[in-house]
PDB file of C-alpha atoms in Angstrom:
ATOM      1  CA  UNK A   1      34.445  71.776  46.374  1.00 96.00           C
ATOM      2  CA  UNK A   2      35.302  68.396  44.287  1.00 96.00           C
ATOM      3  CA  UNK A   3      34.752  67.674  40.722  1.00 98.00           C
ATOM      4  CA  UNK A   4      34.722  64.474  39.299  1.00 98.00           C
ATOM      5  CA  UNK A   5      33.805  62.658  35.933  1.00 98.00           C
ATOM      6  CA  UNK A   6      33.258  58.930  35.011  1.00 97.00           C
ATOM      7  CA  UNK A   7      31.367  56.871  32.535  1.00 97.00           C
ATOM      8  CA  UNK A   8      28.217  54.806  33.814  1.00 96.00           C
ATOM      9  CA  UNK A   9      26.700  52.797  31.150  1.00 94.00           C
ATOM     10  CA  UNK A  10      27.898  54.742  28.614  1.00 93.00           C
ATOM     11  CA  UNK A  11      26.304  58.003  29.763  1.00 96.00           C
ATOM     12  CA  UNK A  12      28.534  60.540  30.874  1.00 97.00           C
ATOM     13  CA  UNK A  13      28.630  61.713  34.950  1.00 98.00           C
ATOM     14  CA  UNK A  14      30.033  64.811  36.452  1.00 98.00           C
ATOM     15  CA  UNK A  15      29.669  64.610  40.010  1.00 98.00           C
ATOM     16  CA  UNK A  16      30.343  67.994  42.535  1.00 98.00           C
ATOM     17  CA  UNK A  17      30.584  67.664  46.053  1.00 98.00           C
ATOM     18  CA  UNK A  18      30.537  70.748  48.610  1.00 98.00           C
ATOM     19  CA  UNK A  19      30.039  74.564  47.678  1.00 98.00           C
ATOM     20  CA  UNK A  20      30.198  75.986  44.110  1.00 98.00           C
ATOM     21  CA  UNK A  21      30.631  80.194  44.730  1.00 98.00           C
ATOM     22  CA  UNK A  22      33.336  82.177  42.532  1.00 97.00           C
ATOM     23  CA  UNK A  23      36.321  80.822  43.971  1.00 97.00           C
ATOM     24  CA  UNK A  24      35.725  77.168  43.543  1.00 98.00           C
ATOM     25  CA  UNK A  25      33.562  77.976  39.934  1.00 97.00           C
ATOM     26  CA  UNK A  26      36.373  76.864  37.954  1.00 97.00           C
ATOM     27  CA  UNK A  27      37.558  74.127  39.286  1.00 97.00           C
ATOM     28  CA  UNK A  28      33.785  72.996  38.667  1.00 98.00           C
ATOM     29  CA  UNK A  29      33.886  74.650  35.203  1.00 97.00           C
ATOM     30  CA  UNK A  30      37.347  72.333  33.700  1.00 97.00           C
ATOM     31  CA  UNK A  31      35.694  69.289  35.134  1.00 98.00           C
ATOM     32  CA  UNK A  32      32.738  69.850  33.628  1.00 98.00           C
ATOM     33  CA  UNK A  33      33.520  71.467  30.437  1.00 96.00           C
ATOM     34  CA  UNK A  34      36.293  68.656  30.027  1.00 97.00           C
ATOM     35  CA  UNK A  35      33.705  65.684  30.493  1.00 98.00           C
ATOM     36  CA  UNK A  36      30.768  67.300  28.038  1.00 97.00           C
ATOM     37  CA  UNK A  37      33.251  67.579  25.132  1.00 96.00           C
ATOM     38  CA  UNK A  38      31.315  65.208  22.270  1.00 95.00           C
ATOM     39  CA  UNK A  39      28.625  64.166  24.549  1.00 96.00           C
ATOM     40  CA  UNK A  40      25.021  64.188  24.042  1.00 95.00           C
ATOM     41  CA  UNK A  41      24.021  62.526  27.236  1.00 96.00           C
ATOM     42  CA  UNK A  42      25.089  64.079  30.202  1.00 98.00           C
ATOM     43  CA  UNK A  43      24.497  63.832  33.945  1.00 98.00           C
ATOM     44  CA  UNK A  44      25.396  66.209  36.788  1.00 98.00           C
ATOM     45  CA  UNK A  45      25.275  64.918  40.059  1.00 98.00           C
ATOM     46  CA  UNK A  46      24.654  67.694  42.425  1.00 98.00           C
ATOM     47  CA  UNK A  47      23.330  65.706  45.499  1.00 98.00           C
ATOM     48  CA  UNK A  48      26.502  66.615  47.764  1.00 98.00           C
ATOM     49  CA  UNK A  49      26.433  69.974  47.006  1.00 98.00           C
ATOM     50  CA  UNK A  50      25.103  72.326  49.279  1.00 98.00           C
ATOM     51  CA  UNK A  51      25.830  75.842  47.673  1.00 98.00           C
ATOM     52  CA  UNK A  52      25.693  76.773  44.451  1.00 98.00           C
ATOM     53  CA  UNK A  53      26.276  80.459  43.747  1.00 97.00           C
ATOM     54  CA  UNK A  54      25.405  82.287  40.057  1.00 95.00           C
ATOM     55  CA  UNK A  55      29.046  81.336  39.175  1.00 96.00           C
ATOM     56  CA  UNK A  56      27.776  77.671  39.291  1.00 96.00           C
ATOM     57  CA  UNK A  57      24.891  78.405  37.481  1.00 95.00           C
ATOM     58  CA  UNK A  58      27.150  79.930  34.654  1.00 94.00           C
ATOM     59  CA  UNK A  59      28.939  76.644  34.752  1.00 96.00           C
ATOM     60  CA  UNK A  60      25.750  74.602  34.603  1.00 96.00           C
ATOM     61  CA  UNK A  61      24.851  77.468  31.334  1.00 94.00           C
ATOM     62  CA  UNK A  62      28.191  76.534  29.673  1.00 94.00           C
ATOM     63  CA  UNK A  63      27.512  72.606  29.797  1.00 96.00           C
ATOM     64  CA  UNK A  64      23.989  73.165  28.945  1.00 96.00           C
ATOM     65  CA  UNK A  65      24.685  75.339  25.439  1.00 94.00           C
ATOM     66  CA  UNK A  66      27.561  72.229  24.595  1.00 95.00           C
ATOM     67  CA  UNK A  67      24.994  69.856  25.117  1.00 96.00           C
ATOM     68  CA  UNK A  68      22.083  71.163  23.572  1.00 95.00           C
ATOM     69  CA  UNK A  69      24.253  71.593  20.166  1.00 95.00           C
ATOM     70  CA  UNK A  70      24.091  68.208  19.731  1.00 95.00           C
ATOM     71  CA  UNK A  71      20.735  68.305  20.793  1.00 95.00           C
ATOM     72  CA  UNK A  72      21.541  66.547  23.626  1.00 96.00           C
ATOM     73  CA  UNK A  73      19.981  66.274  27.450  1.00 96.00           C
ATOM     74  CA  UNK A  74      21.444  67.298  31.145  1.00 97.00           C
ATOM     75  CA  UNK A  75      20.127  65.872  33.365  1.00 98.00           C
ATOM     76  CA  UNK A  76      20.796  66.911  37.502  1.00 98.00           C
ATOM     77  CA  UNK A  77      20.614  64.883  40.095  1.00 98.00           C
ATOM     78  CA  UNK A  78      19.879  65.542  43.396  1.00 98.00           C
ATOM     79  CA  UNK A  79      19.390  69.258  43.546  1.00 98.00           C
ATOM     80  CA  UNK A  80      18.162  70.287  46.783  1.00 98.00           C
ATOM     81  CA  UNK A  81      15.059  72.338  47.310  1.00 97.00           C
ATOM     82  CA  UNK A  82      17.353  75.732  47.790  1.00 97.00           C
ATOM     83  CA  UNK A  83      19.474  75.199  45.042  1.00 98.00           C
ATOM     84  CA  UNK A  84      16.035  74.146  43.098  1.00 97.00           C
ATOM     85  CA  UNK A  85      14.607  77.549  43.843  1.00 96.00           C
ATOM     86  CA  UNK A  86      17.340  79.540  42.795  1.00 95.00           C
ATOM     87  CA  UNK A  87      17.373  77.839  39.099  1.00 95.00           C
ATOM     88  CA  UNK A  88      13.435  78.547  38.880  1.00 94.00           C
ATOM     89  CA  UNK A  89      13.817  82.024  40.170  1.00 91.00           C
ATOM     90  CA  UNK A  90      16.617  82.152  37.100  1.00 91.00           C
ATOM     91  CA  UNK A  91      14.528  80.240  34.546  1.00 89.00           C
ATOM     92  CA  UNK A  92      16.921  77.548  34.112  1.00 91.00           C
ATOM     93  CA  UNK A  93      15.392  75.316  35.851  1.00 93.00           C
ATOM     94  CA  UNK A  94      12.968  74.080  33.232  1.00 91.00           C
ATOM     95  CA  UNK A  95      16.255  73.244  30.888  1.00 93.00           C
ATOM     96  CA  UNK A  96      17.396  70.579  32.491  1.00 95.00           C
ATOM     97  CA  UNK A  97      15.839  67.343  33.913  1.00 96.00           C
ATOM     98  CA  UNK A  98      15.933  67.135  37.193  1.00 97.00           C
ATOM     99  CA  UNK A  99      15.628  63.804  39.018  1.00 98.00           C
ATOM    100  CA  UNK A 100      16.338  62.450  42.637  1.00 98.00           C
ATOM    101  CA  UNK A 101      18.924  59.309  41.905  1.00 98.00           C
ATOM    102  CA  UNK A 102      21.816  58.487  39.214  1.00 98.00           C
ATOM    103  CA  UNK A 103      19.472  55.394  39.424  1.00 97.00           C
ATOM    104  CA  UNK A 104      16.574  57.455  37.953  1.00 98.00           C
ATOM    105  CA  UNK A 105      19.239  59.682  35.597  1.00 98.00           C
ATOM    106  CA  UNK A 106      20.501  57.241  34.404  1.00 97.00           C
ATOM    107  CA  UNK A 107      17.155  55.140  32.902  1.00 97.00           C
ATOM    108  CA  UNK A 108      15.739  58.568  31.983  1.00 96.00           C
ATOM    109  CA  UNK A 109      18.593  58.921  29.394  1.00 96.00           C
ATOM    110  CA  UNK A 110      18.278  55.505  28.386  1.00 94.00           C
ATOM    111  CA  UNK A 111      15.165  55.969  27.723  1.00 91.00           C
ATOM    112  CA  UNK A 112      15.066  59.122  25.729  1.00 77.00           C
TER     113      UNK A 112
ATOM    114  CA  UNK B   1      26.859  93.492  66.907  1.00 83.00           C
ATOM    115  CA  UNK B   2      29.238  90.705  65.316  1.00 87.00           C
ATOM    116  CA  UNK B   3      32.088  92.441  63.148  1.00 95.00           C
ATOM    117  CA  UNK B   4      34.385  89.812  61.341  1.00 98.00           C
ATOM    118  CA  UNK B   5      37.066  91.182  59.189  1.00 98.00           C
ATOM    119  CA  UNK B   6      38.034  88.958  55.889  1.00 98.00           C
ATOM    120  CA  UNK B   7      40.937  89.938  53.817  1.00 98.00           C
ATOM    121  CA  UNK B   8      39.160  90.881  50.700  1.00 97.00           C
ATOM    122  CA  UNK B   9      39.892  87.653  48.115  1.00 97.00           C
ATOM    123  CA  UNK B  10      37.537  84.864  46.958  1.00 97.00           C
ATOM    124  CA  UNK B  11      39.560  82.571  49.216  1.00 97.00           C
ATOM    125  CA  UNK B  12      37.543  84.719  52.143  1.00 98.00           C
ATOM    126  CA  UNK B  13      33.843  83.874  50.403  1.00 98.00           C
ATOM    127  CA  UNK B  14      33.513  80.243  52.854  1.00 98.00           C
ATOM    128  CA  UNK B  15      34.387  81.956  55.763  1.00 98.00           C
ATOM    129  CA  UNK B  16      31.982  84.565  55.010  1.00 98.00           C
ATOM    130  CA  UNK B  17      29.223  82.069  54.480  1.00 98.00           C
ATOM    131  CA  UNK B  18      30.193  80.321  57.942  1.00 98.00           C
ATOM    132  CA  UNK B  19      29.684  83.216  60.227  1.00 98.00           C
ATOM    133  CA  UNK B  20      26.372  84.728  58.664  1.00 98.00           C
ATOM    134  CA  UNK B  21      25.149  80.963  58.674  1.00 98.00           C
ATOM    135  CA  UNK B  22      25.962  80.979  62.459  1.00 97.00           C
ATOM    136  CA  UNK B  23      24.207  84.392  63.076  1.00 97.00           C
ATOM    137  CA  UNK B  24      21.373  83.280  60.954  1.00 97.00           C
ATOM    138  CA  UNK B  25      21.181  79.929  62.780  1.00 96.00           C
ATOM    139  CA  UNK B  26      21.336  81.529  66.170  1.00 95.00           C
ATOM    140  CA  UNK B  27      19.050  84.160  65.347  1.00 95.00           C
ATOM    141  CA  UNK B  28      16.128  81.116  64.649  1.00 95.00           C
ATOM    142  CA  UNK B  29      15.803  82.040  60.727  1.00 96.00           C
ATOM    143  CA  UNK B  30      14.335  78.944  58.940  1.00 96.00           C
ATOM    144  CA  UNK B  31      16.708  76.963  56.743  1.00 96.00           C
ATOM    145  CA  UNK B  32      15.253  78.370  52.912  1.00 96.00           C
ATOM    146  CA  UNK B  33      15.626  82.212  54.223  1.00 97.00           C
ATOM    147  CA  UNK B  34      18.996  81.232  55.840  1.00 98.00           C
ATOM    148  CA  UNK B  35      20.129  80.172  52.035  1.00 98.00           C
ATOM    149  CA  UNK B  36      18.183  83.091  50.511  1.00 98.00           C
ATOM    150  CA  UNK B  37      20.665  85.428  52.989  1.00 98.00           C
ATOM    151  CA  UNK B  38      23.879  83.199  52.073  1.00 98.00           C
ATOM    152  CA  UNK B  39      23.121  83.322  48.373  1.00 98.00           C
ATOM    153  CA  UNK B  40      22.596  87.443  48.631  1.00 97.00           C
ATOM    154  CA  UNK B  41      25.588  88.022  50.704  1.00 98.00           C
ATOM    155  CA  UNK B  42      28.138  85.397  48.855  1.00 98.00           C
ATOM    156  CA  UNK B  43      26.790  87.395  45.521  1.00 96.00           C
ATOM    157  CA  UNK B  44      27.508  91.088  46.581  1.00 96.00           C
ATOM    158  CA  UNK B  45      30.691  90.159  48.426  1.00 97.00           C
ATOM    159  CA  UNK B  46      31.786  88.362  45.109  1.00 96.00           C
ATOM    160  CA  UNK B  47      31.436  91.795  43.277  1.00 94.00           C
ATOM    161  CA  UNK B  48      33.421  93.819  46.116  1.00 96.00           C
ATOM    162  CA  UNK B  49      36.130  91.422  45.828  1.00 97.00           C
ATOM    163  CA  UNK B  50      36.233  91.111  41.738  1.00 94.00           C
ATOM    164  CA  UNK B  51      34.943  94.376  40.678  1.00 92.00           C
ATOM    165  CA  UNK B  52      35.802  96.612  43.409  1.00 94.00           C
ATOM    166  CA  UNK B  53      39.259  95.033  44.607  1.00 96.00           C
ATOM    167  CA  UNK B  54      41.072  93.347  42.053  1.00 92.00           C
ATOM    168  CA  UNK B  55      39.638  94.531  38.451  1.00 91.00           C
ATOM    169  CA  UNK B  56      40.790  98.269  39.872  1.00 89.00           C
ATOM    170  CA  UNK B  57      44.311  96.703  41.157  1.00 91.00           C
ATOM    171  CA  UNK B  58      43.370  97.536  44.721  1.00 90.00           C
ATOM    172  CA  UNK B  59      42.884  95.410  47.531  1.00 95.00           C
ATOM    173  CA  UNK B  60      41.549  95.448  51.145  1.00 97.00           C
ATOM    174  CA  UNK B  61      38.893  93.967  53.465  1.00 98.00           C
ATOM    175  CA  UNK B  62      35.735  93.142  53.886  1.00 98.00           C
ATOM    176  CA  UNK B  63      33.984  94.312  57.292  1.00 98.00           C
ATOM    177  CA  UNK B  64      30.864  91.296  58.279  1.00 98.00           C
ATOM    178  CA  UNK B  65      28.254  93.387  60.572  1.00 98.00           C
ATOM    179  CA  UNK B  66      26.058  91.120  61.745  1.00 98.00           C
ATOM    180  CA  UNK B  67      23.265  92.191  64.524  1.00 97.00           C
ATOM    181  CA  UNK B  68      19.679  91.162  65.657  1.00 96.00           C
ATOM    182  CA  UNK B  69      17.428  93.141  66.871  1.00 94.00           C
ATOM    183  CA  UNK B  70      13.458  93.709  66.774  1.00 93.00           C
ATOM    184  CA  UNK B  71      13.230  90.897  65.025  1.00 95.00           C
ATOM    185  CA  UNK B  72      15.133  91.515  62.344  1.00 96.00           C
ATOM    186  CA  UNK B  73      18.898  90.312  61.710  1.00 98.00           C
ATOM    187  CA  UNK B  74      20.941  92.877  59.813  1.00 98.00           C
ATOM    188  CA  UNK B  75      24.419  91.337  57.652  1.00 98.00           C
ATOM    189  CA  UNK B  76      26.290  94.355  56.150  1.00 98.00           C
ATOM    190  CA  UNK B  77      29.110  94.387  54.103  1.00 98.00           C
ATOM    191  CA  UNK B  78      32.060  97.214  54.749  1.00 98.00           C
ATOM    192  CA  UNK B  79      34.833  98.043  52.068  1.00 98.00           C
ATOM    193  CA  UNK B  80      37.222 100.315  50.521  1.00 97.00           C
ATOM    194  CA  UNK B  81      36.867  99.587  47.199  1.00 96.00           C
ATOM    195  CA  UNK B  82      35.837 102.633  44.597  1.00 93.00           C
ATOM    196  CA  UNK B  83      32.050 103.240  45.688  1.00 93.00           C
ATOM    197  CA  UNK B  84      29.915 100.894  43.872  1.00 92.00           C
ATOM    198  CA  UNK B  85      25.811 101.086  43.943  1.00 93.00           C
ATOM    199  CA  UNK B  86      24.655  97.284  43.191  1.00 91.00           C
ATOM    200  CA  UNK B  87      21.001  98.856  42.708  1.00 89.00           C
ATOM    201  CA  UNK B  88      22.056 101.277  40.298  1.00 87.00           C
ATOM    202  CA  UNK B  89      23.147  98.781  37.870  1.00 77.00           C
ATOM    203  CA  UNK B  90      20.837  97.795  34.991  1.00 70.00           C
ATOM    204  CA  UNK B  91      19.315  94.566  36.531  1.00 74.00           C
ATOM    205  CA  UNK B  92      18.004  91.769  34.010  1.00 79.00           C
ATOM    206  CA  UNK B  93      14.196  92.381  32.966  1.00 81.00           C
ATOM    207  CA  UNK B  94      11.488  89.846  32.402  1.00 82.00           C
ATOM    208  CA  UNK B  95      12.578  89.744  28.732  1.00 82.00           C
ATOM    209  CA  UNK B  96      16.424  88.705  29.568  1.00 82.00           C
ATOM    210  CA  UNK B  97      14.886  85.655  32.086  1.00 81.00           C
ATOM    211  CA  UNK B  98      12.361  84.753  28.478  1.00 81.00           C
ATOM    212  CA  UNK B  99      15.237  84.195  26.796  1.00 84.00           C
ATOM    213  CA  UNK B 100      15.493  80.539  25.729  1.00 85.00           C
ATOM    214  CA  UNK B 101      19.253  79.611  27.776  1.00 85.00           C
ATOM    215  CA  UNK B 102      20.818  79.454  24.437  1.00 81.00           C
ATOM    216  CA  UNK B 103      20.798  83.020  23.494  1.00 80.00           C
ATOM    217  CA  UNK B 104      20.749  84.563  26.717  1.00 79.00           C
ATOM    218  CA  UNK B 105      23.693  86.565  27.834  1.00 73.00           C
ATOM    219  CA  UNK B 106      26.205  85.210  30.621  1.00 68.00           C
ATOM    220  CA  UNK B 107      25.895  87.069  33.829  1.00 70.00           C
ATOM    221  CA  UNK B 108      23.677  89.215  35.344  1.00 75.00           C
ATOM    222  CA  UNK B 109      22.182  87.208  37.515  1.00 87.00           C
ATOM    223  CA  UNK B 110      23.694  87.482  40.427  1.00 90.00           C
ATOM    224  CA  UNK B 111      21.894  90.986  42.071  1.00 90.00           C
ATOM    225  CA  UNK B 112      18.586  89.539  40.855  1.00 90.00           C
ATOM    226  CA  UNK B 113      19.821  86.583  42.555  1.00 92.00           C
ATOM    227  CA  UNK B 114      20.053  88.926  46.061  1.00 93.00           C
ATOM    228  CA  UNK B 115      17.328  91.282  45.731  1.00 92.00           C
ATOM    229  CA  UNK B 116      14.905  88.407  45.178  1.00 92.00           C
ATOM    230  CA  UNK B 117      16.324  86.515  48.203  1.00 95.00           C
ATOM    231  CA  UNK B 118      16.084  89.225  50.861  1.00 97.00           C
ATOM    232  CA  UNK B 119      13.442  90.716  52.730  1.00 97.00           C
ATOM    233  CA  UNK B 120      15.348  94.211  52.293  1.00 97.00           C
ATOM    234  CA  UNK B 121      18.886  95.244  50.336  1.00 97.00           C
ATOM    235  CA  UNK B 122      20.127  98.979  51.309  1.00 97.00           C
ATOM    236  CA  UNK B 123      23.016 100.419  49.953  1.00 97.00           C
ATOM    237  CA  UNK B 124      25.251 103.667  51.208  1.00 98.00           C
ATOM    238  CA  UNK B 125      28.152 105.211  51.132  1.00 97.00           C
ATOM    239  CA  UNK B 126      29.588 106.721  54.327  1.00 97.00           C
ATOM    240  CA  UNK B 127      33.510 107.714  54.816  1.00 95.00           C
ATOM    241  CA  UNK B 128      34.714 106.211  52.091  1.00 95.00           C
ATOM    242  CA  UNK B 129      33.308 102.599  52.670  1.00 97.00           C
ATOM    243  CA  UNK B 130      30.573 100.695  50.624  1.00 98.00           C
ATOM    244  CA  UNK B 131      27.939  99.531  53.211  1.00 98.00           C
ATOM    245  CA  UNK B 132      25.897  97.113  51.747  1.00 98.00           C
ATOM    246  CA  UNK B 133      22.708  95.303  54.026  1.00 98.00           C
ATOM    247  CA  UNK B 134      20.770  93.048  53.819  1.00 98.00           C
ATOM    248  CA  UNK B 135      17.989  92.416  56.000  1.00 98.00           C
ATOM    249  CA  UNK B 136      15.704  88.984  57.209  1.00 98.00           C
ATOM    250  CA  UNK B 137      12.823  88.994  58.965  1.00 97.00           C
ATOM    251  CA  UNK B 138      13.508  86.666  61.754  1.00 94.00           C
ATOM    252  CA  UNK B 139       9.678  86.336  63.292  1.00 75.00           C
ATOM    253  CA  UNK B 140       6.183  85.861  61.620  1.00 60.00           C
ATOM    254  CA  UNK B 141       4.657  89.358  60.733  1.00 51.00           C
ATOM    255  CA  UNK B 142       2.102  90.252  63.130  1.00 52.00           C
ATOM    256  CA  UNK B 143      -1.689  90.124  61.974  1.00 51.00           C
ATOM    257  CA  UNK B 144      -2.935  93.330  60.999  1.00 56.00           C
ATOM    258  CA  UNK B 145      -4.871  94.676  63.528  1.00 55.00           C
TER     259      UNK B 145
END
């Protein structure tokens, strides 16, 4: 598992690559947390990542409770159909945007 | 019958997930139930390891049983932590998953997360070992007659 954050247009992006289970949670979990602080708009690129266990969802719980104090959006990008199922199954899933591209993320924020 | 042994730390959890996916894969389950498996196990094995193991300063393996057989492929989980009964545990209700993400209390999740995913969950004790399995369907159910 890799976590990374930038700034696209303003809009912040965390993007995870590989599998997200209890070992590599944290890792995700300092990224993320780190790159939410005093955001609003926030983007989490999940198309490279092919596991994501209930310590990810936790993590993606954490970022969404920051975010939505500033009454702010998440939106997830490339969540495959698995991972997809898991957050409905949850009830998380209707949170967060989901979309298939930064591309897409990325003019949905702008446009909120 | 496939028996892996993993030392019993979250460094163990990939190679966990590898040799079920293998099983899974050579026993022709379709790629959502093949997740739905990997999710269950990777949950329960995540509680042997943190619960079982380490929050009771112990530490030991984790046995991977893996067989298939009328079709129906069979993952259990061995260890010697302190017996622990996943289904006994107070699982989260309709009115913990209607809770607005906000309020709703971290954790939980994660034996929902595996009895939702698999087509059966059994859990025993025997000699001083946990055996949790967990059980796919690997071929279409047969019409009824």
């Amino acid at each position: 598992m890799n976590a990374t954050s930038s700034t696209v247009d303003g809009i912040t992006v965390i993007t995870a690559e590989g599998s997200i289970d209890s070992k590599t949670a944290s890792a995700f979990e300092s990224t993320a947390i780190g790159a939410v602080q005093g955001q609003s708009q926030v983007i989490i690129d999940l198309t490279k990542v092919d596991f994501l266990s209930s310590a990810g969802l936790r993590v993606l719980l954490v970022a969404y409770r920051q975010v939505k104090a500033r009454n702010g959006k998440v939106v997830l990008v490339g969540t495959s159909e698995e991972i997809q199922d898991v957050m409905s199954d949850t009830g998380f899933l209707g949170y967060f945007v989901t979309v298939d591209t930064l591309a897409e993320g990325l003019a949905t924020l702008k446009a909120a | 019958m496939e028996r892996t042994t993993f030392p019993g730390t979250l460094d163990s959890l990939e190679g966990i997930r590898l040799v079920v996916k293998e099983q899974a894969q050579q026993a022709g389950l379709a790629k959502k139930p093949t997740y739905a498996l990997l999710l269950a196990v990777d949950e329960i094995a995540t509680n042997i390891i943190t619960h079982g193991y380490d929050e009771n300063g112990g530490s030991g393996p984790v046995d991977v049983l893996i067989s298939h057989a009328d079709g129906k492929l069979s993952v259990t989980l061995e260890d010697d932590a302190v017996a622990f009964d996943p289904l006994k545990h107070t699982l989260p209700d309709e009115q913990f998953f209607a809770q607005p993400l906000e309020n709703r209390p971290i954790g939980g999740m994660g034996i929902h997360l595996t009895l939702n995913g698999v087509d059966e969950f059994k859990y025993e004790y025997v000699n001083h070992r946990n055996r949790n399995t967990f059980i796919m369907k690997t071929e279409p159910a047969s019409a009824p007659a």
